[in-house]
Structures are given as structure tokens and as C-alpha cells.
PDB file of C-alpha atoms in Angstrom:
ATOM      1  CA  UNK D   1      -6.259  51.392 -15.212  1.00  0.00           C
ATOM      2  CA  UNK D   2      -6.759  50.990 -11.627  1.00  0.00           C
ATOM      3  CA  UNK D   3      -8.390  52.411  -8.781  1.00  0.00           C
ATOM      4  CA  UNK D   4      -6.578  56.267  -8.196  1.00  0.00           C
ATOM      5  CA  UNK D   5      -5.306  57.234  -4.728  1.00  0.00           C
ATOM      6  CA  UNK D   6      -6.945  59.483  -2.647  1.00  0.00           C
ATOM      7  CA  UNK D   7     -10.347  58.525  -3.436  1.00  0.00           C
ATOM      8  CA  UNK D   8     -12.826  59.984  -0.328  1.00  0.00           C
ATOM      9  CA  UNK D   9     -12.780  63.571   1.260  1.00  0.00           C
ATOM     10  CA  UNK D  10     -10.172  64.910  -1.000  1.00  0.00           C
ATOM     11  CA  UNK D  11      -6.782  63.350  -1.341  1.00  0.00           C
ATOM     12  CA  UNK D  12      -4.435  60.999   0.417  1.00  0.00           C
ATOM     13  CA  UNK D  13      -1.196  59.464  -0.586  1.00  0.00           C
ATOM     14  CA  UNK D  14      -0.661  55.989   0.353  1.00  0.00           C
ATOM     15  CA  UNK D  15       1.811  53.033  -0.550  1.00  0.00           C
ATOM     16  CA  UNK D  16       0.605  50.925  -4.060  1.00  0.00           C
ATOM     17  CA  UNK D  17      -0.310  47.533  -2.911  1.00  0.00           C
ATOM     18  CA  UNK D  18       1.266  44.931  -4.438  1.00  0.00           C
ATOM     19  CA  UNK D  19       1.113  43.365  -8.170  1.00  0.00           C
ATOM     20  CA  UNK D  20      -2.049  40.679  -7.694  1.00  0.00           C
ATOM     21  CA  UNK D  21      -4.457  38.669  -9.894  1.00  0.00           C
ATOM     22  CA  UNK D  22      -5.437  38.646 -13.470  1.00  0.00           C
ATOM     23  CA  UNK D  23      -6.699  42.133 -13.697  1.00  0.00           C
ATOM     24  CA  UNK D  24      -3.421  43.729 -15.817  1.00  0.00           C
ATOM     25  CA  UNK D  25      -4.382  47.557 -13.518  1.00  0.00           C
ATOM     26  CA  UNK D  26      -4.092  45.995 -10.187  1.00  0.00           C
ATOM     27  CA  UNK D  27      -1.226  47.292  -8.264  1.00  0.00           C
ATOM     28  CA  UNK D  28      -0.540  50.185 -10.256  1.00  0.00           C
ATOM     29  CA  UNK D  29       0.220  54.026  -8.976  1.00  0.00           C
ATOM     30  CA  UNK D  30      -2.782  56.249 -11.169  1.00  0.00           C
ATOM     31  CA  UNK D  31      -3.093  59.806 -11.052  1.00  0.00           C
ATOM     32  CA  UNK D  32      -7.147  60.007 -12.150  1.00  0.00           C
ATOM     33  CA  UNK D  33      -7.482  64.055 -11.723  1.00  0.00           C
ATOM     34  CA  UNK D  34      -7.765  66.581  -8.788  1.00  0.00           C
ATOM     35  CA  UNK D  35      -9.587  66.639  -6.866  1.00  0.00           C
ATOM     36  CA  UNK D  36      -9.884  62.868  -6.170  1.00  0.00           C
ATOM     37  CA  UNK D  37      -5.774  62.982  -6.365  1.00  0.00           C
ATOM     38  CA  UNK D  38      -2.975  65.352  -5.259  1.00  0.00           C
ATOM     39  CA  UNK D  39      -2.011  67.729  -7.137  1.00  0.00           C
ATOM     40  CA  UNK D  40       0.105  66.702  -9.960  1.00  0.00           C
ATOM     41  CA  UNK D  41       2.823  67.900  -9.452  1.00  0.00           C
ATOM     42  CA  UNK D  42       3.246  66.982  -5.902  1.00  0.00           C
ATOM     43  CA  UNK D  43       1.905  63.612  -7.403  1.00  0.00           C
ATOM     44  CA  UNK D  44       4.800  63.731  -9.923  1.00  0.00           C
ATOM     45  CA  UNK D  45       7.531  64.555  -7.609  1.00  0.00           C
ATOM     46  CA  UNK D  46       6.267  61.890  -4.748  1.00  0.00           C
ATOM     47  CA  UNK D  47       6.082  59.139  -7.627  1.00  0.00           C
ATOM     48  CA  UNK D  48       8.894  59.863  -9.821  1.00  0.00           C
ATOM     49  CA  UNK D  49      10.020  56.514 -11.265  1.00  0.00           C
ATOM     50  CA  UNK D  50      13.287  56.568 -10.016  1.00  0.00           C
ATOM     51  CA  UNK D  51      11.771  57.167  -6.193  1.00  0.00           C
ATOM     52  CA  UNK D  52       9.339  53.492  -7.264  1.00  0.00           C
ATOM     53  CA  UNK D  53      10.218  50.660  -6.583  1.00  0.00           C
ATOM     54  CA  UNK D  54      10.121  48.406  -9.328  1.00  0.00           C
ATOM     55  CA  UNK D  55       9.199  45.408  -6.882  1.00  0.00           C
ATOM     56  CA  UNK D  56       6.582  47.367  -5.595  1.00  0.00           C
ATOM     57  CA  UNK D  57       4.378  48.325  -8.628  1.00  0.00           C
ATOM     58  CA  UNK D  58       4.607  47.402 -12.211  1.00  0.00           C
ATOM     59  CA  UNK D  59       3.469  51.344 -13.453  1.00  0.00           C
ATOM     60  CA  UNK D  60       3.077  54.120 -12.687  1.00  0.00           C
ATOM     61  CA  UNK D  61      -0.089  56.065 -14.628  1.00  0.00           C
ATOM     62  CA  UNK D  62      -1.755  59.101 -15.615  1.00  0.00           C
ATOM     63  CA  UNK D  63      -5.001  59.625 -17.049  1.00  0.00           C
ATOM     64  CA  UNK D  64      -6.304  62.611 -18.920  1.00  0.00           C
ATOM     65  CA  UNK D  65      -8.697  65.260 -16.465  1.00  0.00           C
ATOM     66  CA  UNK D  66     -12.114  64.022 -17.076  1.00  0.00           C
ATOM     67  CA  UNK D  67     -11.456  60.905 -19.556  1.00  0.00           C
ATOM     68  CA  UNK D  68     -13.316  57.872 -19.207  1.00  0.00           C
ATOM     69  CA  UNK D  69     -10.316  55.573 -18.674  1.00  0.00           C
ATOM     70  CA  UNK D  70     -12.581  52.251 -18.114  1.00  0.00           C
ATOM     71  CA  UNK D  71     -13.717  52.588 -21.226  1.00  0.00           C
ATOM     72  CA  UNK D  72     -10.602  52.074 -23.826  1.00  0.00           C
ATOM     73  CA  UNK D  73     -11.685  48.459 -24.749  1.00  0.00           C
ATOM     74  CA  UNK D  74     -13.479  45.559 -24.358  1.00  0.00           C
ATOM     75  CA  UNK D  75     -13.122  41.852 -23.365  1.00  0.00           C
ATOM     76  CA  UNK D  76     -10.331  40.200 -23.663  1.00  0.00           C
ATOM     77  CA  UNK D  77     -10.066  36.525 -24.434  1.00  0.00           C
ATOM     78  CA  UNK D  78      -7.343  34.609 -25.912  1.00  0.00           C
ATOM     79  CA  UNK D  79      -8.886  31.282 -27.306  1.00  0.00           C
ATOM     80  CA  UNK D  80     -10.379  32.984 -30.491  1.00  0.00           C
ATOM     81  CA  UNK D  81      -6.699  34.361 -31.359  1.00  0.00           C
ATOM     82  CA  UNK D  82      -5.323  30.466 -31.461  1.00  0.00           C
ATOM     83  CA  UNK D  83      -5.951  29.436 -35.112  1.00  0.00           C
ATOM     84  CA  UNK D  84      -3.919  32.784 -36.394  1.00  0.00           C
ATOM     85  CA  UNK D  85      -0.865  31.584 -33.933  1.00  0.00           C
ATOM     86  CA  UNK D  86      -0.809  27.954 -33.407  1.00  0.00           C
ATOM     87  CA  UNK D  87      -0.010  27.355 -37.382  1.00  0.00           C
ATOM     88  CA  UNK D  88       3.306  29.980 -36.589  1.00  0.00           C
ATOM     89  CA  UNK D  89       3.733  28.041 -33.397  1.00  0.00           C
ATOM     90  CA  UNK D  90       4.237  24.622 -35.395  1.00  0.00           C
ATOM     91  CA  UNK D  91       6.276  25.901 -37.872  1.00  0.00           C
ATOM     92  CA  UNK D  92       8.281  27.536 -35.667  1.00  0.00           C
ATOM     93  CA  UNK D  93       8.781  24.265 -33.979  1.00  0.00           C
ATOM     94  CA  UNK D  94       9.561  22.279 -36.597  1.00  0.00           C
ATOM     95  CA  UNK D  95      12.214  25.494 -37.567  1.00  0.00           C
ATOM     96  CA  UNK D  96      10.215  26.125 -41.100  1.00  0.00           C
ATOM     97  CA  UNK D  97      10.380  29.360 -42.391  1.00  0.00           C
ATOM     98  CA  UNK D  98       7.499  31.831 -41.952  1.00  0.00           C
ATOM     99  CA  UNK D  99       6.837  34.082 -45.057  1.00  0.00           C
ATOM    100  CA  UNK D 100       5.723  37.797 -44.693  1.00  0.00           C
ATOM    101  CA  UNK D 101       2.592  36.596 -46.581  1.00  0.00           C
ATOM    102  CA  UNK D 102       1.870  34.448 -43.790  1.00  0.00           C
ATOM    103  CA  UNK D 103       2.690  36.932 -41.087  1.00  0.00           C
ATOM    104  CA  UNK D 104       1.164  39.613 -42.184  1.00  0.00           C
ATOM    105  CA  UNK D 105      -2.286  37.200 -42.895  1.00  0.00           C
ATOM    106  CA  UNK D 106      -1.930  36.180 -38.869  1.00  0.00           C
ATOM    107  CA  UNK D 107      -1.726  40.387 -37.959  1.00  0.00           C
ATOM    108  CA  UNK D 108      -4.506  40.861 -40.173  1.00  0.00           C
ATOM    109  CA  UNK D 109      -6.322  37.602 -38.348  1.00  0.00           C
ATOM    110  CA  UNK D 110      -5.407  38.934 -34.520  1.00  0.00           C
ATOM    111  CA  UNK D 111      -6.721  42.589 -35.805  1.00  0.00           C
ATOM    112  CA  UNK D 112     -10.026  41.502 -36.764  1.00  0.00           C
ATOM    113  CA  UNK D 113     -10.268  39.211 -33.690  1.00  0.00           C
ATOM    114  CA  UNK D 114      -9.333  41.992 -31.844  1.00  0.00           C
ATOM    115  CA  UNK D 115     -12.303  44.214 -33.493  1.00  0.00           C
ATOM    116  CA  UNK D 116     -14.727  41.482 -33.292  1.00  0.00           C
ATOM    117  CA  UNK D 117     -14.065  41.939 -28.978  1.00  0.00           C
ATOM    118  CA  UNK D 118     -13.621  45.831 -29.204  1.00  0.00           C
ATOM    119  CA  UNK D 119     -10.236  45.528 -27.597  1.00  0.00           C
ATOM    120  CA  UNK D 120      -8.995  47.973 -30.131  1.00  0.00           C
ATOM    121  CA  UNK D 121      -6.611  50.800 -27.674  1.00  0.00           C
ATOM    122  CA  UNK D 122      -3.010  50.544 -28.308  1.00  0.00           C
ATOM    123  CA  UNK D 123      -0.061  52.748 -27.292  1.00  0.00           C
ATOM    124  CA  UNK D 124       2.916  54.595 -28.766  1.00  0.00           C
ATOM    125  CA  UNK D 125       6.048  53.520 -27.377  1.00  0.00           C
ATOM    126  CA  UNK D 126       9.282  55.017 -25.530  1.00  0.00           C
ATOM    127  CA  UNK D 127      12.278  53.547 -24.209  1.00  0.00           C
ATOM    128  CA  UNK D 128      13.975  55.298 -21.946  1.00  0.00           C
ATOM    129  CA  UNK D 129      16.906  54.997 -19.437  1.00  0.00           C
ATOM    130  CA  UNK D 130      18.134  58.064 -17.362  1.00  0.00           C
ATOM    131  CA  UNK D 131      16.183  60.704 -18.959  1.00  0.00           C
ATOM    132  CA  UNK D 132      13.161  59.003 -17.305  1.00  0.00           C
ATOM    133  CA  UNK D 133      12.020  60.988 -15.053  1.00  0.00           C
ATOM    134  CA  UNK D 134      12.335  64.491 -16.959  1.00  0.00           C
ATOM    135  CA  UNK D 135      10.334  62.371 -19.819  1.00  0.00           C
ATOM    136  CA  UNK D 136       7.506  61.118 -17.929  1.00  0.00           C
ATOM    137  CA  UNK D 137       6.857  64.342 -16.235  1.00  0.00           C
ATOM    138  CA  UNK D 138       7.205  66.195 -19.109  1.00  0.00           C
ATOM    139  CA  UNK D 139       4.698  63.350 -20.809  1.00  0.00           C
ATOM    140  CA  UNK D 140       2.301  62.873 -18.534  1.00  0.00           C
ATOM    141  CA  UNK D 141       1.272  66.704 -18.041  1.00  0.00           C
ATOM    142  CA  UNK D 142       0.683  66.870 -21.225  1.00  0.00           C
ATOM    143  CA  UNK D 143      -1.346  63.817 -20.729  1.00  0.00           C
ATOM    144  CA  UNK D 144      -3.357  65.303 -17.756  1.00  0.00           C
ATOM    145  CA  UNK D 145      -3.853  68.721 -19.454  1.00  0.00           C
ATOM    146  CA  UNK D 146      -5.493  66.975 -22.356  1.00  0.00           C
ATOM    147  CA  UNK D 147      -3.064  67.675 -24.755  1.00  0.00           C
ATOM    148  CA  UNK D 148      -1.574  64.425 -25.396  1.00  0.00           C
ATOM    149  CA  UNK D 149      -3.759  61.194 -25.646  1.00  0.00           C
ATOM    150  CA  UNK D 150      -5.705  59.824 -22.571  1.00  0.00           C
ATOM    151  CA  UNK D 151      -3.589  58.242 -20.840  1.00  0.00           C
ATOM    152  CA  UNK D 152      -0.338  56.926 -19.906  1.00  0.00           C
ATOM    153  CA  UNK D 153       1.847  54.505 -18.060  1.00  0.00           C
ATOM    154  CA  UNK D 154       6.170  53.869 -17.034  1.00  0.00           C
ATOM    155  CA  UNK D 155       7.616  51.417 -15.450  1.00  0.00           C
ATOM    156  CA  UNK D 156       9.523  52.539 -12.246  1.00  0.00           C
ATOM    157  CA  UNK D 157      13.466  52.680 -12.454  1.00  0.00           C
ATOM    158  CA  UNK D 158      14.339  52.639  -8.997  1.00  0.00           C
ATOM    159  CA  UNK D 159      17.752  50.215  -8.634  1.00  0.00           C
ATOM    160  CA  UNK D 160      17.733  50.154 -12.770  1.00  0.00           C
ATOM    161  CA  UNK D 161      21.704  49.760 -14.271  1.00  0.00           C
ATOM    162  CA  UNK D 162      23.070  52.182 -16.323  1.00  0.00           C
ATOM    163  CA  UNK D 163      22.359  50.399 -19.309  1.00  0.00           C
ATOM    164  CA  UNK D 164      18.837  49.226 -18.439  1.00  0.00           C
ATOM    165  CA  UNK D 165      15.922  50.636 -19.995  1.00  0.00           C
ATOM    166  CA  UNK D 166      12.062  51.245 -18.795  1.00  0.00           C
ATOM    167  CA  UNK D 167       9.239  51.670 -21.277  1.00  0.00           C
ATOM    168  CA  UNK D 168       6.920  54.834 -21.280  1.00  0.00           C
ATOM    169  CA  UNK D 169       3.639  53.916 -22.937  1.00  0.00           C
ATOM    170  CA  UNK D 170       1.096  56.973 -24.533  1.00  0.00           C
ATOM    171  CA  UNK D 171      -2.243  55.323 -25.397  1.00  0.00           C
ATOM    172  CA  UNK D 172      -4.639  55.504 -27.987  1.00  0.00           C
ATOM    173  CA  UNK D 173      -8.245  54.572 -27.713  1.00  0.00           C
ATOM    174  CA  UNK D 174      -8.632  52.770 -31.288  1.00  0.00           C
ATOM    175  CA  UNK D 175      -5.752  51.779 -33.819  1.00  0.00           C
ATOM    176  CA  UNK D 176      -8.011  51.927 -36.340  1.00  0.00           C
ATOM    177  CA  UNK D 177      -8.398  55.657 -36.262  1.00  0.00           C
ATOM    178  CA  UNK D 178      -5.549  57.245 -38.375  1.00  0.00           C
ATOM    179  CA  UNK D 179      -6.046  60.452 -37.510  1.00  0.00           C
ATOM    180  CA  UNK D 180      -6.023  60.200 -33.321  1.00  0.00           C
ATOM    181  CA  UNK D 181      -2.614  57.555 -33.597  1.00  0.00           C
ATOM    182  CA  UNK D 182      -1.022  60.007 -36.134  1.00  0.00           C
ATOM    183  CA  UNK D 183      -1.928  63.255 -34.079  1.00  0.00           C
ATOM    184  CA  UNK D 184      -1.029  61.650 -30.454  1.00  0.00           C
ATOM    185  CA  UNK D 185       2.006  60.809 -32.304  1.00  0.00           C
ATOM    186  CA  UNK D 186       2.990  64.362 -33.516  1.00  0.00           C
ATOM    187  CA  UNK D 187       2.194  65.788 -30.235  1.00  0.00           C
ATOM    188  CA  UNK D 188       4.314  63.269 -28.115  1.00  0.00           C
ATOM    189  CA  UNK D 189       7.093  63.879 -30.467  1.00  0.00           C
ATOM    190  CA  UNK D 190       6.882  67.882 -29.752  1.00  0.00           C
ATOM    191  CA  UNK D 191       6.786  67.154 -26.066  1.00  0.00           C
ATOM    192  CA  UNK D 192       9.902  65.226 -26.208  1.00  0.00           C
ATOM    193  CA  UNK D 193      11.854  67.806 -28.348  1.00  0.00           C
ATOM    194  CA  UNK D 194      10.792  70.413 -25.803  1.00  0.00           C
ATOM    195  CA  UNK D 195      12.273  68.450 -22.627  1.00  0.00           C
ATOM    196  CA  UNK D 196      15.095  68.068 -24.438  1.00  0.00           C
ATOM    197  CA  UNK D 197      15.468  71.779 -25.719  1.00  0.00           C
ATOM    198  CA  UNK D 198      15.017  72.566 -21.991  1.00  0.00           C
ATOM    199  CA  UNK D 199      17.364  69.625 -20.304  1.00  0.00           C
ATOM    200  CA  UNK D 200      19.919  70.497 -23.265  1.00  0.00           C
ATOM    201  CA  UNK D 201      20.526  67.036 -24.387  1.00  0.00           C
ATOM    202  CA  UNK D 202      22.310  66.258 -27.413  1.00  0.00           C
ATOM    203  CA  UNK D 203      19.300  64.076 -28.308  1.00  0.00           C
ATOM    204  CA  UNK D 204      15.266  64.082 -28.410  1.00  0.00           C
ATOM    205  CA  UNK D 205      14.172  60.499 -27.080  1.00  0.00           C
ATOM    206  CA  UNK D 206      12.725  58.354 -30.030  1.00  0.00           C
ATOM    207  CA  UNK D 207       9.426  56.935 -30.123  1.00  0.00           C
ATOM    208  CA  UNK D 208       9.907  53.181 -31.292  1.00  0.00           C
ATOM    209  CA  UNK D 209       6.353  52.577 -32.845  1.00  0.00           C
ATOM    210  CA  UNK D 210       2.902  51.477 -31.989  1.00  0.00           C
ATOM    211  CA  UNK D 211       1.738  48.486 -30.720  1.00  0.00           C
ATOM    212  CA  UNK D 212      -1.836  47.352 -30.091  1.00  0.00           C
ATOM    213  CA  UNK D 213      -2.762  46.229 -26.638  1.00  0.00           C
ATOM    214  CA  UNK D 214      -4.351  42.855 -27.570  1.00  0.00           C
ATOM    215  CA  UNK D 215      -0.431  41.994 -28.697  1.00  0.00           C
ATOM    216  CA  UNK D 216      -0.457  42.578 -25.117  1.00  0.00           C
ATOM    217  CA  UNK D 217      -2.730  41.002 -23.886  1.00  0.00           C
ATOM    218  CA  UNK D 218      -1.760  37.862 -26.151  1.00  0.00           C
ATOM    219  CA  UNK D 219       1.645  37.530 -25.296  1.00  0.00           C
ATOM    220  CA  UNK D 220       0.661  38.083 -21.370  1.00  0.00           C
ATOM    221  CA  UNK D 221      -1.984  35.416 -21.174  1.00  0.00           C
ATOM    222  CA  UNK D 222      -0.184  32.954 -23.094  1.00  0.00           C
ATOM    223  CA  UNK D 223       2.613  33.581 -20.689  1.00  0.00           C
ATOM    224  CA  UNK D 224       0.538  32.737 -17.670  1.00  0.00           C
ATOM    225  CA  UNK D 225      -0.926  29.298 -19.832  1.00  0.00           C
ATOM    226  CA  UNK D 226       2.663  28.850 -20.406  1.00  0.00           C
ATOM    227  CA  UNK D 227       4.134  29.272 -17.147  1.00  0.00           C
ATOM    228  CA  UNK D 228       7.352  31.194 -19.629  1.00  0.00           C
ATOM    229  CA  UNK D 229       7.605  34.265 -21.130  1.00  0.00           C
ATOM    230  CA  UNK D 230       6.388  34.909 -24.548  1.00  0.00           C
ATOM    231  CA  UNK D 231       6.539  37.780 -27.010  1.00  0.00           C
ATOM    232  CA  UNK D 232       5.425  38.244 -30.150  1.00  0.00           C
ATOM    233  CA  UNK D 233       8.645  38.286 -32.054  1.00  0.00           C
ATOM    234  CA  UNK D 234      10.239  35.295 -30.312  1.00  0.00           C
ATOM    235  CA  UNK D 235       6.928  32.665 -30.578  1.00  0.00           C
ATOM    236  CA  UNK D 236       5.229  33.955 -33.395  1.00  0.00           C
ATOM    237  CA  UNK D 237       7.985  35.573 -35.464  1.00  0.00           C
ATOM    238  CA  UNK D 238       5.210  38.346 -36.053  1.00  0.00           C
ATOM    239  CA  UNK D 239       6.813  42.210 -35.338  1.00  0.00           C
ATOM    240  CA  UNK D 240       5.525  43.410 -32.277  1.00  0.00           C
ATOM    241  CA  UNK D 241       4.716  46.950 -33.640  1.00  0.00           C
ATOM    242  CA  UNK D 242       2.123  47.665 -36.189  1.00  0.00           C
ATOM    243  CA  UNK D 243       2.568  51.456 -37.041  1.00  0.00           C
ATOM    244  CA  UNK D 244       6.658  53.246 -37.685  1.00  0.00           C
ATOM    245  CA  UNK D 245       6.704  56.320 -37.111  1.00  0.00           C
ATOM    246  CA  UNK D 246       8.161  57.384 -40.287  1.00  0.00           C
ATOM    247  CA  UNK D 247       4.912  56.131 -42.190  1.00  0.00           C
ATOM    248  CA  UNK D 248       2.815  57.710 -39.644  1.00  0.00           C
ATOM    249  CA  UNK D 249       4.418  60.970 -39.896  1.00  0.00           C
ATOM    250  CA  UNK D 250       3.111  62.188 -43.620  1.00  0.00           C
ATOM    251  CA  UNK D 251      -0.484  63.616 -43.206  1.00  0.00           C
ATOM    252  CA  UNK D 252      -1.331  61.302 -46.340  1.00  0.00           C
ATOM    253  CA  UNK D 253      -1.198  58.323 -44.268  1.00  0.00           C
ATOM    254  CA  UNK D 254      -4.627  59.165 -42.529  1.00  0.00           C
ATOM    255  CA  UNK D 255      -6.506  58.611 -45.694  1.00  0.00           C
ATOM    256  CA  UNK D 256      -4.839  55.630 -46.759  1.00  0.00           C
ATOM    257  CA  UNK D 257      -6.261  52.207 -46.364  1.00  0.00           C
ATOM    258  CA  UNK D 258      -6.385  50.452 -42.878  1.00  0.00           C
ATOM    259  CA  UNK D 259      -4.801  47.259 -42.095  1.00  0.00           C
TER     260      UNK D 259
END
């Protein structure tokens, strides 16, 4: 996450500079804790996504009061994750089919990679159209107050159409750990039936599963070698999630084994 706003003899607001450089927190709007920042909800209200630009930033974030948000993962590099997805790359190409065997060998592959650099955070994620803003400040209070996660992150919606959607992103520090994805899960979920019980919408906003940052981190840096978009589901035929919520949900999944 990058650098909060503010920081010096209390707080003061000023404009997000611009997107830049290889470092995936430059350019974002943070909320690191008072008294560095604002107060949150005048933070909130000032930086509601639909008042961001989306030109201007690529998120908007909040980290919890008193969290160590530099300290969610390691090193990223990309060459060591090649020889899990260049063999999906070629068969891709040459429009063979990919078994679930030999996906779910290349997740297991990227996981261990990803272990091996301790880039191991990942996030729980929400699409969302109009019902942004009531979500994300709903979401990131509880993220602030330490009842949700440690952090957080939504792209702005300023200028977005009505069928558009922006993703809201609750992180965890370590996919590994069973018990802190499944409880940031239940958690998020009872924040988003609240703001619904209290906006009176027909329906609570769904949490679409978990995905690890180095899926990320992969599909972002092999974009920029690239010079094209990539995602995991389009290039690599792998799913871009590694957790559903509905096998999340049952407490017995914490004691089951890992991937």
C-alpha cells in the first residue's frame, strides 16, 4: 500500500498523484489511521468512489488502525512461475485441451512458488456497481476498527455506466491460514447483510471468492512483458479464484487439508 496522506503535523488532504512505475501502491488514495490521516469519516465522504476519478487513481485504500501494512508479503518475481505456465501457454496455442489434472498441478506449482517468496496475502472479492459507495464505507470501517481483515482497496466509479462494475478487495495476510480467510470471510459477509438491512435492498452484495495476490501479480507482470492484457482464465485456462465461498463457509473446512 502506499504512502497515506497527511503525513507531518497532523493531517492534510491533497490530490493522489498519478498511477507511475512498477511499484503496484503508487498512486493510490490510503487511509493509514488518525492521527497521520483525517478522520475517517471525513476521509470517507471526501474520497467516496463515485467523487474519484478513475483516471486519477487506480484505488482507493484503507488499512486497519495500527497494522503493519508493509508487511503482507514478500518479493515478487515472475521468472520462477514460468515452467508451471509456459506448458498451458503452448497448449493453449496449439488449441489442445488442458485437463483439471494439469490445472490444478500448475495452481499447486504457482502456490508453492508463491510460498517459497513469502508472497502469500490474497483478498476476498466484491463486485459491485451502484451500491458502491454505501459498500465500501460500510467495509472499510469495519476494516479500520479492526474488525474485518487488515486492509482494503476499490476502484473509483466516478463516470462508471450503469452496467459497469468496480471491484472491492478485503485482504488476507496468508492463504494458507484457514482459519483468518474463513473468519474475514464470515465477517465481510455480516457487514454486507447489515448495509443492506439498513439501505433496504432487495439483495446483500455477494462475495465472488478468493484470489491470491501472486495471481496478481502474475497476470500484471506478464502483462507489462507482454505489452497485452492477460488473466489467468484467458492465457492459462487456470480459475482465477482459489477458495468459493460455499466451501469456506462450514467451520470443518479449517481443519481440512491445504492446497
Amino acid at each position: 500500500f502506499g504512502a497515506g496522506w497527511g503525513l507531518g503535523e497532523g493531517w492534510k488532504r491533497v490530490q493522489p498523484p498519478p498511477p507511475a512505475g512498477d511499484d503496484e501502491d503508487k498512486g493510490w488514495i490510503c487511509w493509514l489511521g488518525e492521527p497521520l490521516d483525517e478522520p475517517l469519516d471525513e476521509w470517507l465522504d471526501a474520497y467516496k468512489p463515485s467523487k474519484v476519478d478513475r483516471g486519477s487513481t487506480p484505488w482507493i485504500s484503507v488499512g486497519r488502525k495500527g497494522a503493519d501494512m508493509y508487511s503482507t508479503h514478500g518479493k515478487f518475481l515472475l521468472e520462477p512461475y514460468k515452467p508451471a505456465l509456459n506448458p498451458l501457454s503452448e497448449m493453449k496455442a496449439k488449441n489442445k485441451n488442458i485437463s483439471q489434472g494439469q490445472k490444478s498441478a500448475a495452481v499447486r506449482s504457482i502456490l508453492d512458488t508463491a510460498r517459497e517468496q513469502q508472497y502469500v496475502s490474497g483478498k476476498w472479492l466484491l463486485f459491485l456497481g451502484k451500491s458502491a459507495d454505501k459498500v465500501w464505507a460500510a467495509v472499510a470501517s469495519a476494516v479500520a476498527n479492526g474488525r474485518l481483515g487488515h486492509a482494503a482497496k476499490i476502484g473509483p466509479t466516478m463516470g462508471m455506466g450503469d452496467k459497469e462494475v468496480t471491484v472491492c478487495c478485503v485482504y488476507v495476510r496468508d492463504f494458507d491460514n484457514r482459519k483468518e480467510v474463513r473468519d474475514v470471510l464470515i465477517e465481510l459477509r455480516k457487514v454486507l447483510k447489515t448495509v443492506a438491512e439498513e439501505e433496504k435492498w432487495e439483495r446483500v452484495p455477494q462475495v465472488k471468492g478468493f484470489k491470491p495476490d501472486v495471481f496478481t501479480m502474475i497476470e500484471s507482470k506478464t502483462s507489462e512483458e507482454r505489452g497485452i492484457p492477460t488473466n489467468m482464465a484467458k492465457d492459462w485456462r487456470l480459475n482465477p479464484t482459489i477458495y468459493k465461498v460455499e466451501d469456506v463457509l462450514p467451520e470443518s473446512w479449517v481443519s481440512e487439508g491445504g492446497l
